[in-house]
XYZ file of C-alpha atoms in Angstrom:
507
model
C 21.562 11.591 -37.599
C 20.168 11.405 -34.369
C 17.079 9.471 -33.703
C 14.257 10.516 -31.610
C 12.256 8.281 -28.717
C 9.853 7.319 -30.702
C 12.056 6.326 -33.249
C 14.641 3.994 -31.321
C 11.452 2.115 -29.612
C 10.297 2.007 -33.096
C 13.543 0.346 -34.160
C 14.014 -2.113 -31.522
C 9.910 -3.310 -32.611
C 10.701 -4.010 -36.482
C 14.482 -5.570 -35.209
C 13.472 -7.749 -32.698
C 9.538 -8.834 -32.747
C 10.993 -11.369 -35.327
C 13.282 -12.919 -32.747
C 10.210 -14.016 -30.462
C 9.114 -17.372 -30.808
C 7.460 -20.155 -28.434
C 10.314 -22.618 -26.620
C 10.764 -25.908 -28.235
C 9.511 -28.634 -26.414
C 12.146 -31.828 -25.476
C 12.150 -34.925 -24.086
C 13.983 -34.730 -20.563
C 16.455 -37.346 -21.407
C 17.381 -36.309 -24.479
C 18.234 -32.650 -23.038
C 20.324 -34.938 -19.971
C 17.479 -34.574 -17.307
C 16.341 -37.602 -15.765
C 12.131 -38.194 -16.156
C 12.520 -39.678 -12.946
C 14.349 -36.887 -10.969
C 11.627 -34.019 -12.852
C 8.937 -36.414 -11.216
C 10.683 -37.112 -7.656
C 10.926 -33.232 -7.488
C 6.864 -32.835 -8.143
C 6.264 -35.511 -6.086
C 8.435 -33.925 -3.324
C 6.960 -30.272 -3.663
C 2.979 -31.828 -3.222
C 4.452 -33.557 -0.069
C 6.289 -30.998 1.515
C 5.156 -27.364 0.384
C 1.712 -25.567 0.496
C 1.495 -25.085 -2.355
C 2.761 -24.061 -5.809
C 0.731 -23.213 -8.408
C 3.339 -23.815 -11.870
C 6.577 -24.230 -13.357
C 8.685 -24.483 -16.360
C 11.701 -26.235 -16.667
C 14.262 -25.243 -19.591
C 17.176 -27.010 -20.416
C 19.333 -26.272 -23.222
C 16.927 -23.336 -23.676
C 14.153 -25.879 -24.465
C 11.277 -26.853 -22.001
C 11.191 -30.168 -20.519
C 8.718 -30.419 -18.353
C 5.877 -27.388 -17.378
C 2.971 -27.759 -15.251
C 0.112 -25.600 -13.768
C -1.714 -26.961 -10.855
C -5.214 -26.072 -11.194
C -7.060 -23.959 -10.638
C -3.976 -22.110 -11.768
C -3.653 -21.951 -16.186
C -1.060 -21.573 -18.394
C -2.256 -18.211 -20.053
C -2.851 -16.366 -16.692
C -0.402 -13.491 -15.770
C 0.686 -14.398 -11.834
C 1.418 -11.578 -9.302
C 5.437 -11.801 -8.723
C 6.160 -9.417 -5.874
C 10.067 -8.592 -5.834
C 10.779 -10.631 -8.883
C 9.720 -7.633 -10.332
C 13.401 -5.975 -8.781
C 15.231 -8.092 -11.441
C 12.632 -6.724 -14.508
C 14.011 -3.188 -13.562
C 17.341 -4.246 -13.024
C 16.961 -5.318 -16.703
C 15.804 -1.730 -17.404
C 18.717 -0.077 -15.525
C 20.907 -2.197 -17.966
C 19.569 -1.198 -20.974
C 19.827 2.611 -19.941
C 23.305 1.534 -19.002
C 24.123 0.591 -22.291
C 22.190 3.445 -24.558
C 24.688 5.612 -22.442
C 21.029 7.199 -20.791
C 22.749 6.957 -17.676
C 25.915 5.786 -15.398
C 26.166 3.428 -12.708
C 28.045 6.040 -10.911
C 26.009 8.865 -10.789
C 24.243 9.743 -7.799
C 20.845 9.952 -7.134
C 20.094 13.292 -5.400
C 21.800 14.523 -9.227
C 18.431 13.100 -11.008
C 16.363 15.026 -8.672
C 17.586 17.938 -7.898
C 14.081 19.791 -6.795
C 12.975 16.780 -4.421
C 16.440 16.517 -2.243
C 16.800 18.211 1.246
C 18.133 21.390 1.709
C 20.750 20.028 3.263
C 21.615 16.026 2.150
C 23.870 14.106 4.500
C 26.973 13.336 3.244
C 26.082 9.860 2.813
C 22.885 10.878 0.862
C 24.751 12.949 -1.581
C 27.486 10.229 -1.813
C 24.144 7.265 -2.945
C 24.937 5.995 -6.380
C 22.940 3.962 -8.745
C 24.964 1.059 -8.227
C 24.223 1.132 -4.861
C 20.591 0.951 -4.946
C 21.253 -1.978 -7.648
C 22.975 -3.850 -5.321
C 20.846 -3.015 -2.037
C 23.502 -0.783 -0.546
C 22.115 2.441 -0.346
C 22.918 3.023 3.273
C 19.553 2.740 4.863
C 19.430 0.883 8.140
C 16.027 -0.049 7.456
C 13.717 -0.640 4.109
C 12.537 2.584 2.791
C 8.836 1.416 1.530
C 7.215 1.211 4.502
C 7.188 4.869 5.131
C 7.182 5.595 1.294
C 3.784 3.658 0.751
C 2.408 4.629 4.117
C 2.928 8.170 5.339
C 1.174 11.250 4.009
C 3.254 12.665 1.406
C 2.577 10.607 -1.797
C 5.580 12.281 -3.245
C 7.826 8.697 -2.842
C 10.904 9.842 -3.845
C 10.443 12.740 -1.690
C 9.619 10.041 1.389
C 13.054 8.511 0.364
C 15.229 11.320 -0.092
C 13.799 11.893 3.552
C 14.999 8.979 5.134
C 18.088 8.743 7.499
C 21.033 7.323 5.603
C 22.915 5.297 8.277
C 25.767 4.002 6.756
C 28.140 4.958 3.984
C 26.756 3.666 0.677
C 27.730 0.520 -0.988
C 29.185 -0.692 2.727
C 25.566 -2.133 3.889
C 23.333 -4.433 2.831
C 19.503 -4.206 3.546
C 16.422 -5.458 0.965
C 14.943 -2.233 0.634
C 11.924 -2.220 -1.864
C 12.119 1.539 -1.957
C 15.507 1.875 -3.761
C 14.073 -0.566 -6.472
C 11.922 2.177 -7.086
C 13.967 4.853 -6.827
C 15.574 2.716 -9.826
C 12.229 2.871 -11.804
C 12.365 6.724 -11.257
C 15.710 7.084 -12.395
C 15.114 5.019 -15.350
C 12.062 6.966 -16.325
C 13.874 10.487 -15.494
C 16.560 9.197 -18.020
C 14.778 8.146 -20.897
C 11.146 9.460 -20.614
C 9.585 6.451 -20.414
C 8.240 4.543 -17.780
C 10.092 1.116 -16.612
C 7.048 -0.803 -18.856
C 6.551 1.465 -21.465
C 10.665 1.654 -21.462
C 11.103 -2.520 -21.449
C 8.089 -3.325 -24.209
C 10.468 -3.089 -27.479
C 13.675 -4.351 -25.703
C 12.645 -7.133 -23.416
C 8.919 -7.811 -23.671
C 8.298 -8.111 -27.562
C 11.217 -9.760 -28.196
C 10.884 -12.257 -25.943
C 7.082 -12.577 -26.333
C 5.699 -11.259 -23.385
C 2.401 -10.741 -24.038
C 0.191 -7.836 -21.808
C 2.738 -7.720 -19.187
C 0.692 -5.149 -16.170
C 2.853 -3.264 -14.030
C 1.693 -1.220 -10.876
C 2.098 2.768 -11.361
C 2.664 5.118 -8.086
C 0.980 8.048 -7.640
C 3.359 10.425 -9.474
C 2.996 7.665 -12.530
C 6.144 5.720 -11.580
C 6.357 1.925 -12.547
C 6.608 0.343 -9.006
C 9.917 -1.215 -9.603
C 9.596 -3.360 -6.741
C 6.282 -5.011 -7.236
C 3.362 -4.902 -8.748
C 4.545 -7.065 -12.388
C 1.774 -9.452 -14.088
C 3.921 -12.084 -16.333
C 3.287 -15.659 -17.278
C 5.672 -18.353 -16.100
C 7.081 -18.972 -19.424
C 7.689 -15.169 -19.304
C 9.697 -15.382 -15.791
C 11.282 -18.349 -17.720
C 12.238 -16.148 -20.678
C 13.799 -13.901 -18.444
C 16.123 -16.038 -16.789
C 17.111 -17.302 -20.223
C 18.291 -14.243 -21.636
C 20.305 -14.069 -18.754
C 21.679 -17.507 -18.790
C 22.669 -16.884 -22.367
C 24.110 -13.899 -21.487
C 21.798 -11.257 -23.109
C 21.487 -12.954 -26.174
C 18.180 -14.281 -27.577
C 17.978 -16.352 -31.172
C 21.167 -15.328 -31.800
C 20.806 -11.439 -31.658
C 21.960 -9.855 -28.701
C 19.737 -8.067 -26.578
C 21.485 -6.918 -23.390
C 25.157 -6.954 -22.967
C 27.207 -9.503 -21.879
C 28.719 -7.235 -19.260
C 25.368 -5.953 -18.036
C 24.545 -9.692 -17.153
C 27.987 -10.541 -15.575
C 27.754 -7.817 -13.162
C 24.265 -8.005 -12.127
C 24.407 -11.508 -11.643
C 27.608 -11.584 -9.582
C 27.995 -11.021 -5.664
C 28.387 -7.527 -5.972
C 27.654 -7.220 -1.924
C 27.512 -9.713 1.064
C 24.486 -10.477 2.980
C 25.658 -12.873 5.317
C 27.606 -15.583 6.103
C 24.906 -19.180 6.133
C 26.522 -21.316 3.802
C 22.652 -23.540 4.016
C 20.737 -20.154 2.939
C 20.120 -19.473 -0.163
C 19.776 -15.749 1.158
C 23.353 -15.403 2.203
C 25.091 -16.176 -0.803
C 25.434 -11.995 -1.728
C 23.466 -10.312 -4.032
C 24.040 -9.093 -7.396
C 21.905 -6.196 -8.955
C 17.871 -7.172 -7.905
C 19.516 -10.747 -8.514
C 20.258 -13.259 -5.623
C 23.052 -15.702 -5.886
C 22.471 -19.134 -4.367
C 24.246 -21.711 -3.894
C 25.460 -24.370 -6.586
C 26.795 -21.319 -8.357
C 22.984 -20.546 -9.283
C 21.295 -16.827 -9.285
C 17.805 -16.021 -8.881
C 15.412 -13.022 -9.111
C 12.402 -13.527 -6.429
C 9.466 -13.035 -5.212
C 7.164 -13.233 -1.579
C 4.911 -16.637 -1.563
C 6.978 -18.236 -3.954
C 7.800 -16.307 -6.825
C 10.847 -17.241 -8.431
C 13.643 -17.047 -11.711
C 16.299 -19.668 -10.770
C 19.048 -19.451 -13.331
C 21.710 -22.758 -12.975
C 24.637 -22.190 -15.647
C 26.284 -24.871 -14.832
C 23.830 -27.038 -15.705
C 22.674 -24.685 -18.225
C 19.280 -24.858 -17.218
C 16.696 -22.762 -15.814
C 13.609 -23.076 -13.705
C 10.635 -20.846 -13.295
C 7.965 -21.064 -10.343
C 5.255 -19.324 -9.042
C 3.529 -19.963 -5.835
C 1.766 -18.744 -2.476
C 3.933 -20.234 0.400
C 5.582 -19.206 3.300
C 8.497 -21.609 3.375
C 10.643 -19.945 0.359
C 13.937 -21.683 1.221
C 12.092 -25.358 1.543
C 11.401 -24.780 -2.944
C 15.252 -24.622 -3.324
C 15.933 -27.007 -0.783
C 13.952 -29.533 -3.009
C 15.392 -28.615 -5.857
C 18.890 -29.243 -4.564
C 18.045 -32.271 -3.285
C 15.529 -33.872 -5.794
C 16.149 -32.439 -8.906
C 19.706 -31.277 -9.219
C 21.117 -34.838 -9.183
C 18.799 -36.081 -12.101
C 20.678 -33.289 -14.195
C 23.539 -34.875 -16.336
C 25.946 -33.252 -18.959
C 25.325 -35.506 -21.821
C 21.720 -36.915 -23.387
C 20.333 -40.255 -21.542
C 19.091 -42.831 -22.849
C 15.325 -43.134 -23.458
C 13.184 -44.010 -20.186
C 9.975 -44.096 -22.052
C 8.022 -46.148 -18.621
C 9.570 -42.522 -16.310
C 8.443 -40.445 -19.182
C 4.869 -41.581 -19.571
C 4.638 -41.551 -15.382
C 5.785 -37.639 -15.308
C 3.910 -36.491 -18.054
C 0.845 -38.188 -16.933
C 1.479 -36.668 -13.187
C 2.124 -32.977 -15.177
C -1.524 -33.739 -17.119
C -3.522 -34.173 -13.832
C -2.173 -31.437 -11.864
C -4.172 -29.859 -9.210
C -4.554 -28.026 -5.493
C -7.106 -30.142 -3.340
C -10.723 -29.101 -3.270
C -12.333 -28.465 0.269
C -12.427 -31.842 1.341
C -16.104 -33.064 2.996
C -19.280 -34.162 2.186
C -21.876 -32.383 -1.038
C -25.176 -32.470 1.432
C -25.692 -31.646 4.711
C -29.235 -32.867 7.070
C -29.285 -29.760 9.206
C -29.119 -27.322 5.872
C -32.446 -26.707 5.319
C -32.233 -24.053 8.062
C -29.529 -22.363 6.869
C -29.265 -22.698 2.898
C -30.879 -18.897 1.675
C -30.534 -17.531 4.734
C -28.879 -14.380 4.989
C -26.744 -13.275 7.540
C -25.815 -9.562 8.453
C -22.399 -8.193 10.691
C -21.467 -4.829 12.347
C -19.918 -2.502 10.762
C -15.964 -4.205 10.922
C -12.472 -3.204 9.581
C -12.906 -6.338 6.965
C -15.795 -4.795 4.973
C -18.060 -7.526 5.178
C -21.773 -6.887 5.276
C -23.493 -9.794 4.658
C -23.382 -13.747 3.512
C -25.809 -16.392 2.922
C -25.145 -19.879 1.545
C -27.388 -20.978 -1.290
C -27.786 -23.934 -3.770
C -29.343 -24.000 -6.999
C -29.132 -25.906 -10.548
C -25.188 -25.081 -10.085
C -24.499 -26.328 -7.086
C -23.530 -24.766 -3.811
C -22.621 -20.765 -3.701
C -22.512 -17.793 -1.179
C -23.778 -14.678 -1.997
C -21.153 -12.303 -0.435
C -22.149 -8.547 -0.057
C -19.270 -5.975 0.769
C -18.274 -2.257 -0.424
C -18.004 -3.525 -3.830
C -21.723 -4.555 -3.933
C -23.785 -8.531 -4.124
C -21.450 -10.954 -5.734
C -22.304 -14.547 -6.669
C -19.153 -17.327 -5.513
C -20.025 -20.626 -6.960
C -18.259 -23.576 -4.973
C -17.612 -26.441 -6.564
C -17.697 -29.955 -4.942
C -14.562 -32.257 -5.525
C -13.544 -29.432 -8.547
C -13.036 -25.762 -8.823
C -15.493 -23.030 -10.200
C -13.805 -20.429 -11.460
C -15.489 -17.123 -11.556
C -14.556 -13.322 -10.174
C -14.791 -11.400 -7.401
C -14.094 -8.463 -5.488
C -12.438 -8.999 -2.030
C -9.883 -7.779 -0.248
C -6.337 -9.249 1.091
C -6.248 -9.133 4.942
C -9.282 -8.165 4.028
C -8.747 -4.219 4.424
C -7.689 -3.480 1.002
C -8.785 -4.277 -2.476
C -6.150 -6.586 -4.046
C -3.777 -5.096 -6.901
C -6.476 -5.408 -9.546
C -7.302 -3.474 -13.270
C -10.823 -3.114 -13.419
C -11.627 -3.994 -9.634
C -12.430 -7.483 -10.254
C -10.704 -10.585 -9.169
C -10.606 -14.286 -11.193
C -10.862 -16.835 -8.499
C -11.467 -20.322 -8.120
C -13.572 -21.634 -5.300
C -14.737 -25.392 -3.739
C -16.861 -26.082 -1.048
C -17.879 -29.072 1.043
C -19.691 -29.650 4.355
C -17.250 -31.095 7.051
C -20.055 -31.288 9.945
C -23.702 -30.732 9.457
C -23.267 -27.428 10.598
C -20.087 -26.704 8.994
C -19.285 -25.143 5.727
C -16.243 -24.675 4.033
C -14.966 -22.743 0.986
C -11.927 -22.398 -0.397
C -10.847 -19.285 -2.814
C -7.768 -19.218 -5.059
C -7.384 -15.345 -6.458
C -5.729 -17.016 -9.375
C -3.564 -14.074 -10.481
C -1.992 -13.927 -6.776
C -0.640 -16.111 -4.264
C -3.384 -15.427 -2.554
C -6.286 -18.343 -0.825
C -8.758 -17.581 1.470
C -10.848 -20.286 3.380
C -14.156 -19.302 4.781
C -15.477 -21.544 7.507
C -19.067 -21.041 8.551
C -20.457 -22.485 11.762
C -24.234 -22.440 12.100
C -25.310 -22.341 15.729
C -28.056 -20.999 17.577
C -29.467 -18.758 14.855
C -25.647 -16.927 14.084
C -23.391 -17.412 11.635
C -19.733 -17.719 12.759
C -17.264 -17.084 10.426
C -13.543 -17.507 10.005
C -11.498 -16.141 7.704
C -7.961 -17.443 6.824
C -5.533 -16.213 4.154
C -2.879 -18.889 3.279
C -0.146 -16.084 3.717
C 0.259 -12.391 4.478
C 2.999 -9.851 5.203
C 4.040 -10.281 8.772
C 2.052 -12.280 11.328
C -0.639 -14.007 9.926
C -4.173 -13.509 11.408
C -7.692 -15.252 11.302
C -10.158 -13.423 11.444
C -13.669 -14.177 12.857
C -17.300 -12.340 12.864
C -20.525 -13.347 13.954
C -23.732 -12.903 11.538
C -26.949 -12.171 12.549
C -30.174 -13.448 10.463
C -32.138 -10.553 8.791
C -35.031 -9.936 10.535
C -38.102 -11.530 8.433
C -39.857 -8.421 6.303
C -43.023 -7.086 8.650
């Protein structure tokens, strides 16, 4: 008998929401990590990276060590950017193995209607495998032209672009071909990517509310746009370090996880990068014999078999090399093949450290002698390509907030001094577009201080995202000054800085 859709995803729910079940927690030592090394490696990360926000250390499939720097929480989903790729890699292998689809077949054959008249030989020749592995052909990424020209047809846009070199011969990140993967995968099975992954990779593993972007046409993203927790980027790299099982049940197949794990293409020759190692399917290899799925700002799925071991991170830096850097050289080393013996003094010192974790507050003084001519004030700006329309710094019962009015309407930002107020808010990143958000509003953490007596500063953490913005307001002369200063950004990072004008009293 053949069963439906419905009733396959049906299936996989009653076989497999048993299997999910919270990690066990160990001592380091006894799972042959030293407290010390776990510690070192913190230690090392708050001295020498800006910043990350958590982690979660497995070892023998049990966690070791965790920690969320705060504002950041345990229970909040975190933007991961390209580690999404290795999500619908996952997908791909699932289709794979439910014989939805081949690795061979080409791509123009799923979409028939939306090809050229005429494809170029090396269009017609793409096959899955080579968008899996980044070697599509394309000289240059496909997104940028996908997300930003006029047709909102993507896989038109792609299907549009020149196809340089012959397929599976070239390698070049291309975010487009992830989702070109997400399209296939839904043309196959008639399910989208998240709807597709819920009963075989997010229930059983206990990924709870995963939220995945949507294109225009209704396509999961692929290539961004995920929501997980960082023991759910954890539980990924698990299955695959087990080799697609999970509690004993298998999940994925082993062969589906050897492939898209190995160098299935080279991408350069640096034997110090952990970019030019190859690349699997939406997996990077790295060196030590590790693999990785990724994200921008410091999203990451490190998988270490040798060690058997796994680490999860998100983050919002620039430096995404420096992370594994440290981990080579700090924490590696404290990894040993047998138990150690109990270091109770090193244990104590990294779990208190993991207990206190937190991002600094704006750093400065709570009171200021020259705010009595600014505090309620409101301040007004042209018309300007960041959508701000007015601020005004206030204090009340609270504490310090601004009062920050833009497209979106009057919000309130409360700004803690020495901690972090958490709150929401509508914004944008670079300040020209709304962050990815599902009902337009933003959780954020913000502290304030004075640094001069006519200088204010805030600090925002969009706590789903990598994502902080410091305002700095300058009071002179009856303006308002304003800087604003995102901690990182696709290509060349900007500040940006406006000039307020007081509202004219009420005649």
């Amino acid at each position: 008998m053949k069963l439906t859709r419905t009733a396959v995803s049906s299936v996989f729910v009653v076989l497999f929401a048993c299997l999910s079940r919270a990690f066990e927690v160990s001592k380091p030592e006894m799972e042959g990590i030293s407290s010390g090394a776990i510690l070192g490696w913190v230690e090392a990360v708050e001295s020498n990276v800006d910043a990350l926000h958590s982690f979660v250390l497995l070892r023998h499939g049990k966690i070791v060590a965790e920690g969320w720097w705060a504002p950041f929480e345990k229970e909040r989903p975190h933007m991961l950017y390209s580690l999404s790729k290795s999500f619908t890699s996952t997908a791909v292998g699932f289709a794979v193995e439910e014989g939805r689809l081949s690795l061979d077949d080409t791509v123009v054959s799923f979409f028939p209607d939306k090809v050229p008249e005429r494809p170029s030989e090396n269009l017609a020749k793409m096959r899955v495998r080579d968008l899996l592995c980044m070697g599509s052909g394309n000289a240059n990424d496909t997104f940028t032209p996908m997300k930003e020209g006029a047709e909102t047809d993507w896989i038109k846009v792609f299907f549009a672009q020149p196809v340089e070199h012959e397929p599976g011969t070239f390698f070049r990140y291309n975010t487009g071909v992830t989702y070109m993967l997400s399209a296939i995968v839904q043309k196959a099975t008639g399910q989208k990517v998240a709807d597709y992954l819920k009963p075989r990779l997010f229930t059983p593993l206990g990924m709870e509310k995963p939220a995945w972007e949507t294109s225009a046409q209704g396509i999961t993203t692929g290539g961004y746009g995920l929501k997980v927790r960082t023991r759910d980027i954890a539980a990924l790299g698990q299955l695959y370090l087990q080799k697609g099982m999970w509690n004993g049940k298998r999940l994925l197949s082993e062969k589906w996880v050897a492939a898209a794990t190995d160098r299935q293409i080279s991408n350069g020759d640096n034997p110090e990068s952990d970019w030019s190692q190859g690349y699997g399917f939406q997996f990077w290899r790295c060196r030590h014999n590790a693999f990785r799925g990724d994200g921008a700002f410091g999203q990451y799925c490190l998988v270490m078999p040798d060690q058997d071991a796994v680490l999860a991170i998100t983050g919002g830096l620039g430096d995404m090399q420096q992370v594994l850097n440290l981990i080579w050289a700090n924490l590696l080393p404290g990894i040993r093949a047998q138990a150690l013996p109990a270091d109770d003094a090193s244990q104590a010192r990294l779990t208190d450290k993991l207990s206190k974790l937190t991002l600094r507050p704006a750093q400065g003084q709570s009171e200021s002698a020259a705010s009595a001519g600014t505090l309620g004030k409101t301040f007004v700006f042209d018309n300007n390509e960041k959508g701000l329309q007015a601020l005004s710094l206030n204090r009340d019962g609270q504490g310090l907030y601004l009062t920050i009015r833009n497209a979106h309407g009057e919000q309130r930002l409360d700004c803690g001094f020495g901690r972090w107020s958490t709150g929401e808010l509508t914004f944008e990143k670079s300040l020209t577009a709304p962050l990815n958000t599902t009902n337009g509003r933003q959780p954020v953490a913000a502290s304030g201080a004075w640094l001069a007596p006519n200088l204010f500063q805030a600090v925002i953490y969009f706590c789903e995202t990598p994502y902080r913005l410091t305002l700095t307001l300058r009071f002179k002369d009856d303006r308002q000054y304003l800087d604003l200063d995102y901690n990182v950004m696709f290509g060349p990072k900007k500040k940006w800085s406006l000039i307020g004008r007081p509202v004219a009293p009420a005649s």
